[in-house]
mmCIF file of C-alpha atoms in Angstrom:
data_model
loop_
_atom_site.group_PDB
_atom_site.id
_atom_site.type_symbol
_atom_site.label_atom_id
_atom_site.label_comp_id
_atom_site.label_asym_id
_atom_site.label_seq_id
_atom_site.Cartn_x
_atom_site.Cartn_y
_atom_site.Cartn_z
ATOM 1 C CA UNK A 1 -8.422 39.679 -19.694
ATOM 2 C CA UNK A 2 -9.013 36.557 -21.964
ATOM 3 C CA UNK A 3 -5.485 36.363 -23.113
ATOM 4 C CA UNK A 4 -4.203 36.802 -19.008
ATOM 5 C CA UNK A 5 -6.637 33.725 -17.868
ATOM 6 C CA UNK A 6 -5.221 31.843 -20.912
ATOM 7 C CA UNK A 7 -1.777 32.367 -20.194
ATOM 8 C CA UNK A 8 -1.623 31.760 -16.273
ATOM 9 C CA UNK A 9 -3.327 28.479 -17.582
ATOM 10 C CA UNK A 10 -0.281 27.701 -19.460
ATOM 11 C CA UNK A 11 2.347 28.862 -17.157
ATOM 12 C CA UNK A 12 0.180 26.699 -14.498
ATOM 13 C CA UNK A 13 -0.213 23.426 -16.197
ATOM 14 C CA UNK A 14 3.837 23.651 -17.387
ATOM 15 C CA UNK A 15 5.015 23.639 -13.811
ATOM 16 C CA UNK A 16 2.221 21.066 -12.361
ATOM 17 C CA UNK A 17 4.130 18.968 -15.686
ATOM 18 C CA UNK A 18 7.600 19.759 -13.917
ATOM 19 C CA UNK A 19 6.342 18.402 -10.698
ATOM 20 C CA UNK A 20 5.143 14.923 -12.232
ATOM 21 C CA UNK A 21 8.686 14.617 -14.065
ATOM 22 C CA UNK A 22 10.261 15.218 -10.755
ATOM 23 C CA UNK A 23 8.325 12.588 -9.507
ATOM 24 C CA UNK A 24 9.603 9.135 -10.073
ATOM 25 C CA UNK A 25 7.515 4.966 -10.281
ATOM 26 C CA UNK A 26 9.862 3.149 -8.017
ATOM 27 C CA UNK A 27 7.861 -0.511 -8.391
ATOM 28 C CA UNK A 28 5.318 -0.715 -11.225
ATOM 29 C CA UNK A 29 4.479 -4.736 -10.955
ATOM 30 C CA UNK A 30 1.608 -6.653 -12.230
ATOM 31 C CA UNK A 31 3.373 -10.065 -11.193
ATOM 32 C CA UNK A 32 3.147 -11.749 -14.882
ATOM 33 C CA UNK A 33 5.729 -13.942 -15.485
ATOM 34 C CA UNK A 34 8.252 -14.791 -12.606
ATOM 35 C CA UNK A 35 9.402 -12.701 -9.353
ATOM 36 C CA UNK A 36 11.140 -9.602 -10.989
ATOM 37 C CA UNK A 37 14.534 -9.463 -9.397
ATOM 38 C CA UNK A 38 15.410 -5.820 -10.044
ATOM 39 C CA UNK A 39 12.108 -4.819 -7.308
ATOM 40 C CA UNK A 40 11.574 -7.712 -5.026
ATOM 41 C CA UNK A 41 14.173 -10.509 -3.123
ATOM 42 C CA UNK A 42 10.995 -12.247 -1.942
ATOM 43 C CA UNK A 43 11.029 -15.436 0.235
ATOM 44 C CA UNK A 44 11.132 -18.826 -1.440
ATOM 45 C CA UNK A 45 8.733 -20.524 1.577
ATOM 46 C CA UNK A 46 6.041 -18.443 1.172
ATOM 47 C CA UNK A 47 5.950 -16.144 -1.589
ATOM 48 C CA UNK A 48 4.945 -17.521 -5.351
ATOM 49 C CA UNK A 49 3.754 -16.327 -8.686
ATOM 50 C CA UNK A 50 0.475 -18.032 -9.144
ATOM 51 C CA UNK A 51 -2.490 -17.160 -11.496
ATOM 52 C CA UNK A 52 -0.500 -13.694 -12.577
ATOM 53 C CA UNK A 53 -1.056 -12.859 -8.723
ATOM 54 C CA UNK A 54 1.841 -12.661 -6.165
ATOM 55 C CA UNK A 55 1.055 -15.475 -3.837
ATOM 56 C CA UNK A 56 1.981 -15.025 0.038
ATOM 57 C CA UNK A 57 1.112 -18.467 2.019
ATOM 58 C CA UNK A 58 2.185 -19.790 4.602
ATOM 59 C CA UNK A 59 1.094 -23.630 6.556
ATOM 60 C CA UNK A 60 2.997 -23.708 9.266
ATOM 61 C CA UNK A 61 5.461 -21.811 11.793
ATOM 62 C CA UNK A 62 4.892 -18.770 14.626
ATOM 63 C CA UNK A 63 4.873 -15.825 12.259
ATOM 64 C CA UNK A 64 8.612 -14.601 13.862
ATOM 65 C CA UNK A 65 10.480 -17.219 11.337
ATOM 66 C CA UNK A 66 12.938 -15.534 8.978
ATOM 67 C CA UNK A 67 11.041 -17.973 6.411
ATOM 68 C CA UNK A 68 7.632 -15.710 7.180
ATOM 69 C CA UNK A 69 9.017 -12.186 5.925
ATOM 70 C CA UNK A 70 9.624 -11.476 2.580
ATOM 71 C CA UNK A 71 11.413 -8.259 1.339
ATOM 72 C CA UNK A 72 11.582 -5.847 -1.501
ATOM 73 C CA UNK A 73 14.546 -4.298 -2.508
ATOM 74 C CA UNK A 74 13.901 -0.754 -3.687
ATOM 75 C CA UNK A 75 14.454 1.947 -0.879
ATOM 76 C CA UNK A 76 12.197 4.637 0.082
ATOM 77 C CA UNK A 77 11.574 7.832 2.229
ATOM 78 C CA UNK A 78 8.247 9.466 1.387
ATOM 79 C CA UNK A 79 6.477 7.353 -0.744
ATOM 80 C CA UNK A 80 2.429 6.709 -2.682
ATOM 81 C CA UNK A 81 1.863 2.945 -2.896
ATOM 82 C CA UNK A 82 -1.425 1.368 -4.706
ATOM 83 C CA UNK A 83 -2.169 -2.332 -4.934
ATOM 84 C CA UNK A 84 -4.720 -4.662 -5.114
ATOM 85 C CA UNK A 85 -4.917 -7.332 -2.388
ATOM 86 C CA UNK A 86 -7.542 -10.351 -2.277
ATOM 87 C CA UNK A 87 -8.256 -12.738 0.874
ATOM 88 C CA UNK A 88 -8.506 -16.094 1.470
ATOM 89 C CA UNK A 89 -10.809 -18.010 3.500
ATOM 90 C CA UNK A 90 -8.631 -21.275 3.623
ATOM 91 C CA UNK A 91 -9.702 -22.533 6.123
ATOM 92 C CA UNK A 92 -10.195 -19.643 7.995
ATOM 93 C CA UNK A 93 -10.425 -16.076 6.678
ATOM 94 C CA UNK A 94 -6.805 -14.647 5.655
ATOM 95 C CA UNK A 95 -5.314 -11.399 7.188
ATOM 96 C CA UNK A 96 -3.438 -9.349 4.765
ATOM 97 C CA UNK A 97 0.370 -8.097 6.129
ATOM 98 C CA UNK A 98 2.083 -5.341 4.042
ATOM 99 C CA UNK A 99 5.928 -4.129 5.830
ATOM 100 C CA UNK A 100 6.699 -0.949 4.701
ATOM 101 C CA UNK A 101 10.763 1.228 5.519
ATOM 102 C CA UNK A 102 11.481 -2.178 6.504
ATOM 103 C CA UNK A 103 14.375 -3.735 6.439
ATOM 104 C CA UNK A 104 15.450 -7.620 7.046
ATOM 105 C CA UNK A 105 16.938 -6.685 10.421
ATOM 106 C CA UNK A 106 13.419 -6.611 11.237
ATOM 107 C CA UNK A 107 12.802 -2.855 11.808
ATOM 108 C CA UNK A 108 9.625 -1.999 10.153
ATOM 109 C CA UNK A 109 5.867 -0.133 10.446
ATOM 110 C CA UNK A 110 2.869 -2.964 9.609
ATOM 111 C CA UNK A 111 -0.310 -2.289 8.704
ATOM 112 C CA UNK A 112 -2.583 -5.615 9.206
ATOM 113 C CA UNK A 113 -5.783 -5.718 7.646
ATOM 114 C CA UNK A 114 -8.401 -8.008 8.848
ATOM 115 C CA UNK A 115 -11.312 -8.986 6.999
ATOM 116 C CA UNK A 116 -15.029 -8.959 8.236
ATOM 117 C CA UNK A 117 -15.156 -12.477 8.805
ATOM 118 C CA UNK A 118 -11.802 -12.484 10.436
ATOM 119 C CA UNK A 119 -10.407 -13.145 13.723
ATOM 120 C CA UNK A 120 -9.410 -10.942 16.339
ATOM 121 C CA UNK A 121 -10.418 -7.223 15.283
ATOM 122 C CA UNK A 122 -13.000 -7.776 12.241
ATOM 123 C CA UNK A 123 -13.091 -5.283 9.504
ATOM 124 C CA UNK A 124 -9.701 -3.178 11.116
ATOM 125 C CA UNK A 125 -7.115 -1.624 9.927
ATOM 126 C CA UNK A 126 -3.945 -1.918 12.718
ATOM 127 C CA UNK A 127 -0.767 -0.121 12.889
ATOM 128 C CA UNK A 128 2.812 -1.791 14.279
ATOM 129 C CA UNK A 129 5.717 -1.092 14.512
ATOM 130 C CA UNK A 130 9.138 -3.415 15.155
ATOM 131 C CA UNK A 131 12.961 -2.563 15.955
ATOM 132 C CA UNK A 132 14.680 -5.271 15.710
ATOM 133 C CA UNK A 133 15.458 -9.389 16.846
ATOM 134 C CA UNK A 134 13.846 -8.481 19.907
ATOM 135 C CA UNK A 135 9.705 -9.494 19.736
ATOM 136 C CA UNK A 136 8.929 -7.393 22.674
ATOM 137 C CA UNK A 137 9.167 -4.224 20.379
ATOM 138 C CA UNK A 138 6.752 -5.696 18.223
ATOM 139 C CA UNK A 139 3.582 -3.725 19.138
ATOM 140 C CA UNK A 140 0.420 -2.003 18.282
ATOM 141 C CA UNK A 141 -0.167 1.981 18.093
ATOM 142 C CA UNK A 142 -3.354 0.893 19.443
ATOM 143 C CA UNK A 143 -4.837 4.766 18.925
ATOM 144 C CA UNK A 144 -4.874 4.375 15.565
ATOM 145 C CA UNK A 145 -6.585 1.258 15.187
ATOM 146 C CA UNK A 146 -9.854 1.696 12.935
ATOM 147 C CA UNK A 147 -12.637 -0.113 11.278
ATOM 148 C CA UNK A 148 -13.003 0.035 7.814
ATOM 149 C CA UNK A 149 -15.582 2.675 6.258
ATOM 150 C CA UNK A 150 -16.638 -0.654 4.000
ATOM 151 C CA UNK A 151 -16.976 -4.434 4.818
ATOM 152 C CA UNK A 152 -13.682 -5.945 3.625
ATOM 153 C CA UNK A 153 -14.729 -9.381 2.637
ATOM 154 C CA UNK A 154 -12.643 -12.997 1.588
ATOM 155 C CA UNK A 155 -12.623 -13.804 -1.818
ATOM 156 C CA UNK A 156 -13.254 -10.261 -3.299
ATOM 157 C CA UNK A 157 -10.783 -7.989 -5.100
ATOM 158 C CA UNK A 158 -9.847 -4.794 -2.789
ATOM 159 C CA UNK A 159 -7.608 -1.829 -3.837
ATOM 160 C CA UNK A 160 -5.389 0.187 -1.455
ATOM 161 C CA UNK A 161 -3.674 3.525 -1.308
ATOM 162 C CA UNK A 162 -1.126 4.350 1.588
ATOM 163 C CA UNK A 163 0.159 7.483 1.468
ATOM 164 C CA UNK A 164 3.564 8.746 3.722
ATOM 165 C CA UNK A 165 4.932 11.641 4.252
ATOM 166 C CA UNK A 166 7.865 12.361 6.848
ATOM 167 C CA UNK A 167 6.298 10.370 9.845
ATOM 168 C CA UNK A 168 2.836 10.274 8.798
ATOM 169 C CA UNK A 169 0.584 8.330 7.117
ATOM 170 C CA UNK A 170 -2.356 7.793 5.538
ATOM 171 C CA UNK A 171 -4.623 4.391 4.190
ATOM 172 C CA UNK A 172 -7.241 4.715 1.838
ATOM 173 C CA UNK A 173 -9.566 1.448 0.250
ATOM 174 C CA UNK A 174 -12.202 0.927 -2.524
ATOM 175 C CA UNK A 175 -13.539 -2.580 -3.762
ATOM 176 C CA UNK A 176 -12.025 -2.848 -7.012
ATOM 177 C CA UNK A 177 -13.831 -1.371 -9.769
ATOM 178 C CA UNK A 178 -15.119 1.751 -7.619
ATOM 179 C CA UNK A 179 -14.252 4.733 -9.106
ATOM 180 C CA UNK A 180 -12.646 6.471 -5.490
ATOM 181 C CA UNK A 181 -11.200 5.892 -2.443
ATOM 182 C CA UNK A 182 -12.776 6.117 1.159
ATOM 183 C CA UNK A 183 -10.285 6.757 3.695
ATOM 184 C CA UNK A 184 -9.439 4.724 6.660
ATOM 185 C CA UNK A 185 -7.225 5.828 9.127
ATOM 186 C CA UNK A 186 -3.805 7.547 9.731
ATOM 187 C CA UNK A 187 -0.369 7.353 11.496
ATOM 188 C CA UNK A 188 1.533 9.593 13.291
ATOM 189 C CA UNK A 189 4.750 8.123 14.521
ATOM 190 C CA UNK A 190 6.536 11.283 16.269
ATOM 191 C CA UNK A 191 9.794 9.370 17.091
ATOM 192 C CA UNK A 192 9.925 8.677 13.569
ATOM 193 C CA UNK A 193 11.216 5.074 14.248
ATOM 194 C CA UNK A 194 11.799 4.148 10.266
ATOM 195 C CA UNK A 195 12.613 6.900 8.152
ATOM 196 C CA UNK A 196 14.020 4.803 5.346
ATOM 197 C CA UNK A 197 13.149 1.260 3.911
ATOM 198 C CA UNK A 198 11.433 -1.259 1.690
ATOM 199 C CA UNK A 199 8.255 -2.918 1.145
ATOM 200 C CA UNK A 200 7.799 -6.342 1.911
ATOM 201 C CA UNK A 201 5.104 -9.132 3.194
ATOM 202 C CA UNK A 202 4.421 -10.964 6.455
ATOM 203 C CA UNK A 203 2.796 -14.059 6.529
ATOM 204 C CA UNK A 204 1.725 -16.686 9.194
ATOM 205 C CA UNK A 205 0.340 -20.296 9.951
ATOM 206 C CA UNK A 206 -2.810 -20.727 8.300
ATOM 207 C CA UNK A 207 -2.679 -16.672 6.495
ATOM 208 C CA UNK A 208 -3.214 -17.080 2.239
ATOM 209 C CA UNK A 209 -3.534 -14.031 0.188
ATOM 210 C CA UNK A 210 -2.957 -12.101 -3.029
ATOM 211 C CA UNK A 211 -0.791 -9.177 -3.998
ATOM 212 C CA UNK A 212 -1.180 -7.491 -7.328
ATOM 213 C CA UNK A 213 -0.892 -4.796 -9.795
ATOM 214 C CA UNK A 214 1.540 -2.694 -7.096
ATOM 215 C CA UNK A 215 2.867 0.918 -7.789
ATOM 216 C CA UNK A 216 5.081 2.758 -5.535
ATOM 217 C CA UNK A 217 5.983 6.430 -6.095
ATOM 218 C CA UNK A 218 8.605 8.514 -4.389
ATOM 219 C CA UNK A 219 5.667 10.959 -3.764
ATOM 220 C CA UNK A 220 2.647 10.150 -1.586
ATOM 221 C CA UNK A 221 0.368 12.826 -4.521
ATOM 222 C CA UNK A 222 1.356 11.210 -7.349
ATOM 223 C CA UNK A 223 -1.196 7.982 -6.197
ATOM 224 C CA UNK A 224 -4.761 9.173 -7.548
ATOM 225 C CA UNK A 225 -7.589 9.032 -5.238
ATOM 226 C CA UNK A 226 -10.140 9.380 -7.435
ATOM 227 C CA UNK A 227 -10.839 9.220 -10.821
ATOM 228 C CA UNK A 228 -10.667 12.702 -12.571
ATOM 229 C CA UNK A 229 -13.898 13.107 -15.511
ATOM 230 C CA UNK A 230 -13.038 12.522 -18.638
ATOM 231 C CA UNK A 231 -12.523 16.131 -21.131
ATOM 232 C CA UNK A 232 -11.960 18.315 -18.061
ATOM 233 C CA UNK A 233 -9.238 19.807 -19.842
ATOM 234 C CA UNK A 234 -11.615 20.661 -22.808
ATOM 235 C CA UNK A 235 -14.054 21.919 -20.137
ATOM 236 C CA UNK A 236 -11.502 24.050 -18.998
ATOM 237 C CA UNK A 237 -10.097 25.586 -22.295
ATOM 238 C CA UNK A 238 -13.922 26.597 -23.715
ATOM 239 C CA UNK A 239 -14.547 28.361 -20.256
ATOM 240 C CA UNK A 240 -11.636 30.250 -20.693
ATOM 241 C CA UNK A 241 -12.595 31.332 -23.924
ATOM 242 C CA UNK A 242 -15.857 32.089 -23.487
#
């Protein structure tokens, strides 16, 4: 009976091996150095590499300037994406922009995070969507809309996990240096708007913030939402054989 456990062990942790190799790292960036060419196209007004951070800041303009999105330029479908984001308060607290399927036609979901001590929604998490030149289909999926399970503060170190599958998604946050995630809200888009795109940043007048330390997967699993104990697999191995 030993020698049955033992083996299904085997023949269970081979294929869960087959699955990760399937899986492929699309954007592994820590932003040392200069704008990597071969993952982002960026945007010269706004975007920078300062302190080993990517640096999105903007001064002036309406947010709808071609100068106020910035663009990846690796593709994806269903997709895990971690990365550490930090806010501003200069002058006033910083909302943090990610795009993601977008593309610079300016089809894209957005997820805007607002800080605490923000403006307009404090401490939410907000869904959009856009389809095009045409700002009137720029808009909220206001049911989905949610606060944030912690206080997300300016001038601290935040990580975040969004996860999509198909046409749904899901956000996830710890303060850096927690050892899990606490989840925040989902999307369900059923029309499926943007099946296929990059990643990229929106900025404003007056919006300062940090990107770092990004990872995108071609898998919304392979993104860890909590930290697994250390030896489990020697746990594991001396219950089999006891």
């Amino acid at each position: 009976m030993r020698k049955i456990a033992i083996f299904f062990y085997l023949i269970t942790s081979v294929l869960l091996l087959c699955q990760v190799s399937n899986a492929e790292l699309l954007v592994a960036d820590d932003f040392k150095g200069k704008l990597k060419d071969k993952y982002w196209k960026g945007q010269k007004e706004s975007w920078d590499i300062k302190n080993e951070h990517l640096e999105i800041h903007r001064v002036a303009g309406d947010g709808n300037g071609a100068e106020d999105f910035g663009y990846g330029i690796v593709e994806f479908e269903n997709f895990g994406l971690r990365l550490d984001f930090y806010l501003f308060s200069d002058p006033q607290p910083s909302k943090m922009e990610l795009l993601f399927r977008a593309s610079e036609d300016l089809h894209f979901y957005q997820l805007i995070i607002t800080p605490s001590d923000g403006f307009g929604r404090p401490n939410s998490a907000r869904w959009y969507k856009r389809e095009g030149e045409d700002r009137g289909t720029w808009n909220e999926y206001i049911d989905f809309r949610d606060e944030f399970p912690i206080p997300i503060q300016t001038k601290e170190w935040y990580t975040l996990a969004l996860l999509g599958k198909g046409s749904n998604f899901e956000l996830y946050i710890k303060k850096q240096g927690e050892l899990s995630f606490e989840k925040v809200s989902d999307l369900s888009d059923v029309k499926n708007l943007h099946p296929k795109g990059v990643l990229g940043f929106h900025t404003n007048q007056l919006q300062h913030y940090y990107i770092d330390n990004l990872f995108l997967y071609d898998r919304p699993n392979e993104v860890s939402l909590a930290v697994e104990p250390h030896g489990k697999l020697a746990v594991t191995w001396a219950e089999l054989k006891q």
